[in-house]
Every structure is written in C-alpha cells, then in structure tokens.
Amino acid sequence: MLTQLYIRHFTLINELDIRFNRGFSVITGETGAGKSIILGAIGLLLGQRADTKSIKAGEDRCTIEAHFDISRYNLRPFFEENDIDYDENDCILRRELTAAGKSRSFINDIPVQLSLMRELGDKLVDIHSQHQNLLLNKEDFQLSVVDVMAENTQLLVDYQTCFKEYQNAKQHFEQLKEEIEKGRENEELLRFQQQELNNAALIDGEQEELEQTSRMMTHAEEIKKRLFFAEDVLNGERNLINDLKQVSKNLAEIIEPYPEISSAIKRLDSCYIELKDIAEDIADKAESIDFDGERLRLTDDRLSTIYSLQQKYHAASVRELIDIKNSLEEQLNHIDHSDETLREAEQQMLSLHEQCKQKGDALSTSRKKAARKIEEEMGKRLIPLGIPNVRFQITLEEKQLSANGIDKVAFMFSANKNAPLQPVSQVASGGEIARVMLSLKAMISGAVKLPTIIFDEIDTGVSGAIAEKMARIMQEMGMNDRQVISITHLPQIAAMGTTHYKVFKEDTKDETISNMLQLSAEERVSEIAQMLSGSDITQEAINNARSLLKQASSTQ
C-alpha cells in the first residue's frame, strides 16, 4: 500500500510530503484545486509519459517519490528476477524530470527502464478515473473481467502459447506456399541458371591463379630477359659469385697475421652460398618461363567466362557464384519435393490449430461458468445501488481463433422492467455506468490482491443515499488488506473515509501553489459542511456534517 508521497516542483506544487493510511481514505477540494495534479504525479510513478511542461515554472527539475509497504503481496520474485534490492516494508519508486527533457526512473534507488517501473506500478496501484468508464466499450476489458473471476491465468497462458505456435506455423506454411508457387513460375529459368553455373565447373580460388598466370604469360618475354640478366651477373660472364669466392680466398691468406678478418670471411662465405643458391633458382625459373600462346588463350577464355558470369549474377568472386549455384540447387530441390514439404507444413499448422481449438474450448467452458457467477453477483451489487430492476447478462459467442481465445464477449444491461438487454455502454446512464464499474472493481478486487485502488470521481452522476452506498462498498474494499482512496465531490462519500485529505490552492505574493493536508476531526466537519452548503457555511450545514461523520463512524 502507498504509505508516503513526496512531490517537488511539479506543476503548481512547490513541495509536498504527505503520508497515507491503510483502509478507506478520501480526497476533497474545489474544482481546479490540484487533485488532478496529485493523480498526475502518481501516474508518472506508474510509468506514464513525462512532459517537461509539468515542471514548475522557473525550476530546472521536478522529483516525485512514493513509498509502499508491500509486505503482504508476495512481490519478492519480481525484485529477484530484475536484480533489485528488496525491502518489503519500504519499497521506493522515484521519477525525476529535467527541463532539458531527460527522465530518470528508480526503484529502491536503482536506475531502471521506465517499462520496468510501469510493470511494478501495475502490481501496486490501480487508478480508476472517469475515462476508464469507457473501458465498458472494450471487449478486451470485458473478457479480462471474466478471466480474472474465472481464475483463468494458466489456461490463458497455455492457450496463448499454443496460439503463438499456431500463428508461426501458419505463417511458415503461407510463406512456403508462396515461395513454391513463385519458384514454379521461374522453374525453367532457375534450371537454366543452375545448369549454366554447374557447367562452368567453378573452383573456389581459381580466378586468382588464372589472373596471375595471364599476367605472367603476357609479360613472359620481359620476365625471361630480366631473369637471364640476373643469372649472367651472378654466374655468367660477369660471374659475381666466382669473384665473391676469390675475394674470400684472397682474404684467407691474411688470417694468421690479421685474425680480425675471420668474421668478414665467414660472412662472405655465407653470402657465397646464398647467392649460389639464388643463381640456381633464377636459372631454373628462366628455363621454365616460355611464352605459350595457346595456354594464354585458354587462360583468358576461362577468365572471360568467369567475368561474364560474375557480371550476369552480380557476384564479386567465384565463391559467390558457387554460393548462388548452391542456392539455385536448394530452390530446385524444394520445388522437386514441394508437395511433400508443403503437406508436412500444412499438417503441422492443422495440428496446432486443433490443439488451440481444444485449449480454447477449455477456456471458453471456464469463462461461461464464471459468467453465470458474475451475472449473479453483479445483480446483488447493483440492486442496493439504486437499480432495483437491473438485469446484467454476459453473452459469449464463438468466434475464430484469436489472441485471447475463441469467445466474443458482451456485457448486456437493462435498468428497467420489460426493457430489452443491450450493450451496457449503449444504454446505461453516466450514473449507472459509474455504479457498474464500481461493482466490477469491488468484485475483481476480491479476486486480485492489488495493494492500492484510487477512484477518481467515480461518484459522477449519483448523489444522496446511492452515494452513501457506493462509499460503503469502497469502505468494505479497504478493509481486506487493501488501501482505497477516493477523490470525491460528495459529502456522503467524504464522511465515510477513515482518513480525509484536502487539496487546496494558495496565493502568495509571486505565485499560486497547490497543497494537500490531512484534516483533523474539526477540519473535516468544516470541509464537509462547505461541501454541503457552499462557501457560506451555515450552522445547519455544520450539524449535518457532524451527523454524517457520526453515522459513518458507527459503521467503521
């Protein structure tokens, strides 16, 4: 549950630090006093998008921080899975916005992605605002109510897992079918291309060898000339090697009187051996080089074939041409075995479709059983709320497989005798929709352990005794390890709160600021009296306020 809320430099709030209690609390205040600001701040902690315009004018950043007691809600696995420190008595969510447009999110002082804060926020707080009444139009919302009451979590997970596998199998089948059809249209071309590349008998790396051979044959005369020149210098008429040998012998004659020359002689001998080996190698190469016109022609013809294929198939190398050939062979193999492959893919798809249908039927059976219970309970809840002739019915019709099952759901409603049942969002008045939504929330809250529920003016369109009964429902919701906070304009609801907060505006010399405080017993009397009679508080209003508070306290 929410235990503390700290807001700094957010919209019209300079600094606010307020504590919250367990049970049923109410927040009141004049229109425009800043109640929506409080909700906006909490919404940011629940992962809503940030707007730099929310930062108080003249400030460079704002901070919103909330503390929660989560000791009764088994949330340790969430923290362990996400490697976040766990403190069940003081879980801290913090959001910081800067005027530069930066937003940072923290859980227990550890920086986290906003999506993770949103995931945790969904487990901690449910804000029911007036626009949420529009959810009654949404089939997904209606189906989720049925699934919650049916405790269908595992059935739904099993179905959705199977449905995803079915979708993948269906997509694979359709893609395969399209590829095969396209392949058959181009089969003649594919076979020609595969045969052309196959006939080329390409060998990886041959292009480089052929290009080197072509260069050598083209320059054979020049190469041979320079090799002969080198051989002549080393071992021909000039005979550099013989001269080097003579130099070594000549120097050997002075070793005895001049031993320092020994190292030079050894180096000359090494050079002699190396040059002699080089000369022999050059001679062999000069002998092997011979212009062969036919060989050059064949080499260039082979290169021409390779270059032509590379240009035709947009390939940069022989390796790429070989890969293209292999790909063509694979496509043709698919075509040759397409009937069998397609039949296997279709069987897999149909098998998964049947499995999904079976799991969908199980889900549907559970939903139908829960729907009857919901109808009964909603009747019991709505009659005391001033709709004595209410009929509430849930229709479930079969539809094609979808992400949420095989059921098309509709909440049907009638508030009057002999009036036909119609979709609730089409025939219920604003006040009736508010009562329907409160009843649904009260019913769901009994099945889902959500720590904090905030109702934002759910009392719209009701008054008097009905408002009091709605307040009692919220009061009861707050008794079962749950915290319920209601933002209200009705004194009947305000009087039922165990704790009462007031939001108000103050004008200073330079600005207008919003603030919030917890009211004392006497302050509550004045606030409720003002809600009853307006700005001019009469003694009668004060007496009525005391009576409402006394009556409320007797039921708590």
PDB file of C-alpha atoms in Angstrom, residues 352-529:
ATOM      1  CA  LEU A 352      -1.632 -26.796 -33.869  1.00  0.00           C
ATOM      2  CA  HIS A 353      -4.991 -25.344 -34.932  1.00  0.00           C
ATOM      3  CA  GLU A 354      -6.729 -28.360 -33.404  1.00  0.00           C
ATOM      4  CA  GLN A 355      -4.681 -28.056 -30.207  1.00  0.00           C
ATOM      5  CA  CYS A 356      -5.590 -24.353 -29.980  1.00  0.00           C
ATOM      6  CA  LYS A 357      -9.251 -25.195 -30.532  1.00  0.00           C
ATOM      7  CA  GLN A 358      -9.151 -27.707 -27.672  1.00  0.00           C
ATOM      8  CA  LYS A 359      -7.450 -25.246 -25.328  1.00  0.00           C
ATOM      9  CA  GLY A 360      -9.831 -22.516 -26.490  1.00  0.00           C
ATOM     10  CA  ASP A 361     -12.812 -24.778 -25.706  1.00  0.00           C
ATOM     11  CA  ALA A 362     -11.460 -25.372 -22.178  1.00  0.00           C
ATOM     12  CA  LEU A 363     -11.002 -21.625 -21.740  1.00  0.00           C
ATOM     13  CA  SER A 364     -14.496 -20.980 -23.065  1.00  0.00           C
ATOM     14  CA  THR A 365     -16.054 -23.515 -20.694  1.00  0.00           C
ATOM     15  CA  SER A 366     -14.351 -21.834 -17.747  1.00  0.00           C
ATOM     16  CA  ARG A 367     -15.499 -18.404 -18.928  1.00  0.00           C
ATOM     17  CA  LYS A 368     -19.128 -19.487 -19.304  1.00  0.00           C
ATOM     18  CA  LYS A 369     -19.124 -20.892 -15.800  1.00  0.00           C
ATOM     19  CA  ALA A 370     -17.613 -17.668 -14.400  1.00  0.00           C
ATOM     20  CA  ALA A 371     -20.012 -15.515 -16.452  1.00  0.00           C
ATOM     21  CA  ARG A 372     -23.013 -17.001 -14.625  1.00  0.00           C
ATOM     22  CA  LYS A 373     -21.395 -16.218 -11.255  1.00  0.00           C
ATOM     23  CA  ILE A 374     -20.581 -12.646 -12.365  1.00  0.00           C
ATOM     24  CA  GLU A 375     -24.164 -12.093 -13.502  1.00  0.00           C
ATOM     25  CA  GLU A 376     -25.477 -13.239 -10.139  1.00  0.00           C
ATOM     26  CA  GLU A 377     -23.023 -11.170  -8.118  1.00  0.00           C
ATOM     27  CA  MET A 378     -23.466  -8.023 -10.233  1.00  0.00           C
ATOM     28  CA  GLY A 379     -27.219  -8.254  -9.683  1.00  0.00           C
ATOM     29  CA  LYS A 380     -26.700  -8.445  -5.929  1.00  0.00           C
ATOM     30  CA  ARG A 381     -24.350  -5.457  -6.005  1.00  0.00           C
ATOM     31  CA  LEU A 382     -26.366  -3.188  -8.312  1.00  0.00           C
ATOM     32  CA  ILE A 383     -29.808  -3.569  -6.720  1.00  0.00           C
ATOM     33  CA  PRO A 384     -28.733  -1.891  -3.446  1.00  0.00           C
ATOM     34  CA  LEU A 385     -27.127   0.860  -5.545  1.00  0.00           C
ATOM     35  CA  GLY A 386     -30.496   2.093  -6.725  1.00  0.00           C
ATOM     36  CA  ILE A 387     -31.112  -0.091  -9.785  1.00  0.00           C
ATOM     37  CA  PRO A 388     -33.858  -2.407  -8.434  1.00  0.00           C
ATOM     38  CA  ASN A 389     -34.901  -3.796 -11.808  1.00  0.00           C
ATOM     39  CA  VAL A 390     -31.395  -4.385 -13.086  1.00  0.00           C
ATOM     40  CA  ARG A 391     -30.584  -7.241 -15.409  1.00  0.00           C
ATOM     41  CA  PHE A 392     -26.936  -7.875 -16.125  1.00  0.00           C
ATOM     42  CA  GLN A 393     -26.015 -10.611 -18.558  1.00  0.00           C
ATOM     43  CA  ILE A 394     -22.780 -11.738 -20.198  1.00  0.00           C
ATOM     44  CA  THR A 395     -23.056 -13.237 -23.676  1.00  0.00           C
ATOM     45  CA  LEU A 396     -20.248 -15.407 -25.011  1.00  0.00           C
ATOM     46  CA  GLU A 397     -20.363 -16.306 -28.698  1.00  0.00           C
ATOM     47  CA  GLU A 398     -17.822 -18.448 -30.515  1.00  0.00           C
ATOM     48  CA  LYS A 399     -15.502 -16.757 -32.976  1.00  0.00           C
ATOM     49  CA  GLN A 400     -12.418 -17.720 -34.941  1.00  0.00           C
ATOM     50  CA  LEU A 401      -9.158 -18.331 -33.086  1.00  0.00           C
ATOM     51  CA  SER A 402      -7.697 -15.075 -31.798  1.00  0.00           C
ATOM     52  CA  ALA A 403      -5.017 -13.981 -29.351  1.00  0.00           C
ATOM     53  CA  ASN A 404      -7.453 -14.088 -26.410  1.00  0.00           C
ATOM     54  CA  GLY A 405      -9.376 -17.225 -27.278  1.00  0.00           C
ATOM     55  CA  ILE A 406     -12.462 -18.234 -29.235  1.00  0.00           C
ATOM     56  CA  ASP A 407     -15.026 -16.115 -27.371  1.00  0.00           C
ATOM     57  CA  LYS A 408     -16.704 -12.891 -28.386  1.00  0.00           C
ATOM     58  CA  VAL A 409     -17.975 -11.305 -25.176  1.00  0.00           C
ATOM     59  CA  ALA A 410     -20.562  -8.614 -24.491  1.00  0.00           C
ATOM     60  CA  PHE A 411     -21.841  -7.156 -21.200  1.00  0.00           C
ATOM     61  CA  MET A 412     -25.612  -6.710 -21.633  1.00  0.00           C
ATOM     62  CA  PHE A 413     -27.606  -4.403 -19.349  1.00  0.00           C
ATOM     63  CA  SER A 414     -31.116  -3.253 -18.627  1.00  0.00           C
ATOM     64  CA  ALA A 415     -32.199  -0.987 -15.776  1.00  0.00           C
ATOM     65  CA  ASN A 416     -35.926  -1.055 -16.415  1.00  0.00           C
ATOM     66  CA  LYS A 417     -38.675  -3.630 -16.492  1.00  0.00           C
ATOM     67  CA  ASN A 418     -39.512  -5.010 -19.913  1.00  0.00           C
ATOM     68  CA  ALA A 419     -36.602  -3.059 -21.457  1.00  0.00           C
ATOM     69  CA  PRO A 420     -34.538  -5.262 -23.796  1.00  0.00           C
ATOM     70  CA  LEU A 421     -30.984  -6.142 -22.866  1.00  0.00           C
ATOM     71  CA  GLN A 422     -28.467  -4.077 -24.791  1.00  0.00           C
ATOM     72  CA  PRO A 423     -24.691  -3.493 -24.553  1.00  0.00           C
ATOM     73  CA  VAL A 424     -24.117  -1.707 -21.241  1.00  0.00           C
ATOM     74  CA  SER A 425     -22.146   1.180 -22.747  1.00  0.00           C
ATOM     75  CA  GLN A 426     -25.042   1.977 -25.105  1.00  0.00           C
ATOM     76  CA  VAL A 427     -27.966   2.068 -22.676  1.00  0.00           C
ATOM     77  CA  ALA A 428     -26.606   2.823 -19.190  1.00  0.00           C
ATOM     78  CA  SER A 429     -26.616   6.426 -17.987  1.00  0.00           C
ATOM     79  CA  GLY A 430     -23.482   8.054 -16.616  1.00  0.00           C
ATOM     80  CA  GLY A 431     -24.526   7.330 -13.054  1.00  0.00           C
ATOM     81  CA  GLU A 432     -25.421   3.744 -13.884  1.00  0.00           C
ATOM     82  CA  ILE A 433     -22.090   3.177 -15.620  1.00  0.00           C
ATOM     83  CA  ALA A 434     -20.299   4.545 -12.537  1.00  0.00           C
ATOM     84  CA  ARG A 435     -22.171   2.055 -10.357  1.00  0.00           C
ATOM     85  CA  VAL A 436     -21.485  -0.803 -12.768  1.00  0.00           C
ATOM     86  CA  MET A 437     -17.775  -0.014 -12.827  1.00  0.00           C
ATOM     87  CA  LEU A 438     -17.573   0.304  -9.038  1.00  0.00           C
ATOM     88  CA  SER A 439     -19.340  -3.042  -8.657  1.00  0.00           C
ATOM     89  CA  LEU A 440     -16.962  -4.651 -11.162  1.00  0.00           C
ATOM     90  CA  LYS A 441     -13.916  -3.178  -9.392  1.00  0.00           C
ATOM     91  CA  ALA A 442     -15.203  -4.337  -5.999  1.00  0.00           C
ATOM     92  CA  MET A 443     -15.820  -7.812  -7.378  1.00  0.00           C
ATOM     93  CA  ILE A 444     -12.422  -8.006  -9.118  1.00  0.00           C
ATOM     94  CA  SER A 445     -10.577  -6.676  -6.088  1.00  0.00           C
ATOM     95  CA  GLY A 446     -11.787  -9.686  -4.180  1.00  0.00           C
ATOM     96  CA  ALA A 447     -10.041 -11.935  -6.697  1.00  0.00           C
ATOM     97  CA  VAL A 448      -6.890  -9.867  -7.280  1.00  0.00           C
ATOM     98  CA  LYS A 449      -4.719  -8.692  -4.424  1.00  0.00           C
ATOM     99  CA  LEU A 450      -3.971  -5.178  -5.590  1.00  0.00           C
ATOM    100  CA  PRO A 451      -2.497  -3.083  -2.725  1.00  0.00           C
ATOM    101  CA  THR A 452      -3.929   0.336  -3.660  1.00  0.00           C
ATOM    102  CA  ILE A 453      -7.015   1.364  -5.632  1.00  0.00           C
ATOM    103  CA  ILE A 454      -7.641   5.036  -6.393  1.00  0.00           C
ATOM    104  CA  PHE A 455     -11.106   6.137  -7.558  1.00  0.00           C
ATOM    105  CA  ASP A 456     -11.156   9.499  -9.298  1.00  0.00           C
ATOM    106  CA  GLU A 457     -14.696  10.880  -9.009  1.00  0.00           C
ATOM    107  CA  ILE A 458     -16.360   7.525  -9.623  1.00  0.00           C
ATOM    108  CA  ASP A 459     -19.406   9.105  -7.953  1.00  0.00           C
ATOM    109  CA  THR A 460     -20.198  11.197 -11.045  1.00  0.00           C
ATOM    110  CA  GLY A 461     -23.924  11.153 -11.736  1.00  0.00           C
ATOM    111  CA  VAL A 462     -25.010   9.886  -8.309  1.00  0.00           C
ATOM    112  CA  SER A 463     -25.946  11.546  -5.041  1.00  0.00           C
ATOM    113  CA  GLY A 464     -27.663  11.091  -1.717  1.00  0.00           C
ATOM    114  CA  ALA A 465     -28.328   7.587  -0.475  1.00  0.00           C
ATOM    115  CA  ILE A 466     -26.754   5.980  -3.554  1.00  0.00           C
ATOM    116  CA  ALA A 467     -23.516   7.893  -2.947  1.00  0.00           C
ATOM    117  CA  GLU A 468     -23.519   6.634   0.629  1.00  0.00           C
ATOM    118  CA  LYS A 469     -23.941   3.038  -0.535  1.00  0.00           C
ATOM    119  CA  MET A 470     -21.100   3.460  -3.041  1.00  0.00           C
ATOM    120  CA  ALA A 471     -18.958   4.792  -0.213  1.00  0.00           C
ATOM    121  CA  ARG A 472     -19.763   1.731   1.883  1.00  0.00           C
ATOM    122  CA  ILE A 473     -18.604  -0.507  -0.970  1.00  0.00           C
ATOM    123  CA  MET A 474     -15.300   1.366  -1.143  1.00  0.00           C
ATOM    124  CA  GLN A 475     -15.065   1.234   2.634  1.00  0.00           C
ATOM    125  CA  GLU A 476     -15.516  -2.551   2.562  1.00  0.00           C
ATOM    126  CA  MET A 477     -12.902  -2.859  -0.176  1.00  0.00           C
ATOM    127  CA  GLY A 478     -10.452  -1.042   2.094  1.00  0.00           C
ATOM    128  CA  MET A 479     -10.929  -3.498   4.923  1.00  0.00           C
ATOM    129  CA  ASN A 480      -9.315  -6.537   3.281  1.00  0.00           C
ATOM    130  CA  ASP A 481      -5.582  -5.759   3.367  1.00  0.00           C
ATOM    131  CA  ARG A 482      -6.264  -3.123   0.766  1.00  0.00           C
ATOM    132  CA  GLN A 483      -5.988   0.628   0.526  1.00  0.00           C
ATOM    133  CA  VAL A 484      -8.773   2.518  -1.223  1.00  0.00           C
ATOM    134  CA  ILE A 485      -8.530   6.235  -1.957  1.00  0.00           C
ATOM    135  CA  SER A 486     -11.487   8.135  -3.408  1.00  0.00           C
ATOM    136  CA  ILE A 487     -11.324  11.612  -4.903  1.00  0.00           C
ATOM    137  CA  THR A 488     -14.834  12.920  -4.451  1.00  0.00           C
ATOM    138  CA  HIS A 489     -17.124  15.972  -4.526  1.00  0.00           C
ATOM    139  CA  LEU A 490     -19.862  14.287  -2.496  1.00  0.00           C
ATOM    140  CA  PRO A 491     -20.124  14.857   1.275  1.00  0.00           C
ATOM    141  CA  GLN A 492     -21.758  11.447   1.785  1.00  0.00           C
ATOM    142  CA  ILE A 493     -18.611   9.741   0.447  1.00  0.00           C
ATOM    143  CA  ALA A 494     -16.196  12.164   2.124  1.00  0.00           C
ATOM    144  CA  ALA A 495     -17.755  11.405   5.511  1.00  0.00           C
ATOM    145  CA  MET A 496     -17.155   7.657   5.112  1.00  0.00           C
ATOM    146  CA  GLY A 497     -13.404   7.937   4.834  1.00  0.00           C
ATOM    147  CA  THR A 498     -11.245   6.810   7.716  1.00  0.00           C
ATOM    148  CA  THR A 499      -8.716   9.448   6.681  1.00  0.00           C
ATOM    149  CA  HIS A 500      -9.603  12.709   4.969  1.00  0.00           C
ATOM    150  CA  TYR A 501      -7.237  14.833   2.841  1.00  0.00           C
ATOM    151  CA  LYS A 502      -7.913  18.228   1.337  1.00  0.00           C
ATOM    152  CA  VAL A 503      -6.291  19.697  -1.768  1.00  0.00           C
ATOM    153  CA  PHE A 504      -6.312  23.477  -1.987  1.00  0.00           C
ATOM    154  CA  LYS A 505      -4.693  26.452  -3.695  1.00  0.00           C
ATOM    155  CA  GLU A 506      -2.814  29.276  -2.008  1.00  0.00           C
ATOM    156  CA  ASP A 507      -1.880  32.642  -3.469  1.00  0.00           C
ATOM    157  CA  THR A 508       1.491  34.068  -2.436  1.00  0.00           C
ATOM    158  CA  LYS A 509       2.982  37.375  -3.474  1.00  0.00           C
ATOM    159  CA  ASP A 510       4.545  35.894  -6.602  1.00  0.00           C
ATOM    160  CA  GLU A 511       2.631  32.741  -7.456  1.00  0.00           C
ATOM    161  CA  THR A 512      -0.244  30.343  -6.929  1.00  0.00           C
ATOM    162  CA  ILE A 513       0.635  26.979  -5.431  1.00  0.00           C
ATOM    163  CA  SER A 514      -1.321  23.783  -4.747  1.00  0.00           C
ATOM    164  CA  ASN A 515      -1.052  21.956  -1.464  1.00  0.00           C
ATOM    165  CA  MET A 516      -2.550  18.995   0.340  1.00  0.00           C
ATOM    166  CA  LEU A 517      -3.005  18.179   4.011  1.00  0.00           C
ATOM    167  CA  GLN A 518      -4.628  15.626   6.262  1.00  0.00           C
ATOM    168  CA  LEU A 519      -7.639  17.082   8.047  1.00  0.00           C
ATOM    169  CA  SER A 520      -8.242  16.878  11.771  1.00  0.00           C
ATOM    170  CA  ALA A 521     -11.657  15.930  13.125  1.00  0.00           C
ATOM    171  CA  GLU A 522     -12.862  19.551  13.354  1.00  0.00           C
ATOM    172  CA  GLU A 523     -11.362  20.416   9.970  1.00  0.00           C
ATOM    173  CA  ARG A 524     -13.337  17.543   8.494  1.00  0.00           C
ATOM    174  CA  VAL A 525     -16.553  18.999   9.894  1.00  0.00           C
ATOM    175  CA  SER A 526     -15.829  22.337   8.212  1.00  0.00           C
ATOM    176  CA  GLU A 527     -14.837  20.751   4.915  1.00  0.00           C
ATOM    177  CA  ILE A 528     -17.938  18.543   4.721  1.00  0.00           C
ATOM    178  CA  ALA A 529     -20.154  21.449   5.804  1.00  0.00           C
TER     179      ALA A 529
END
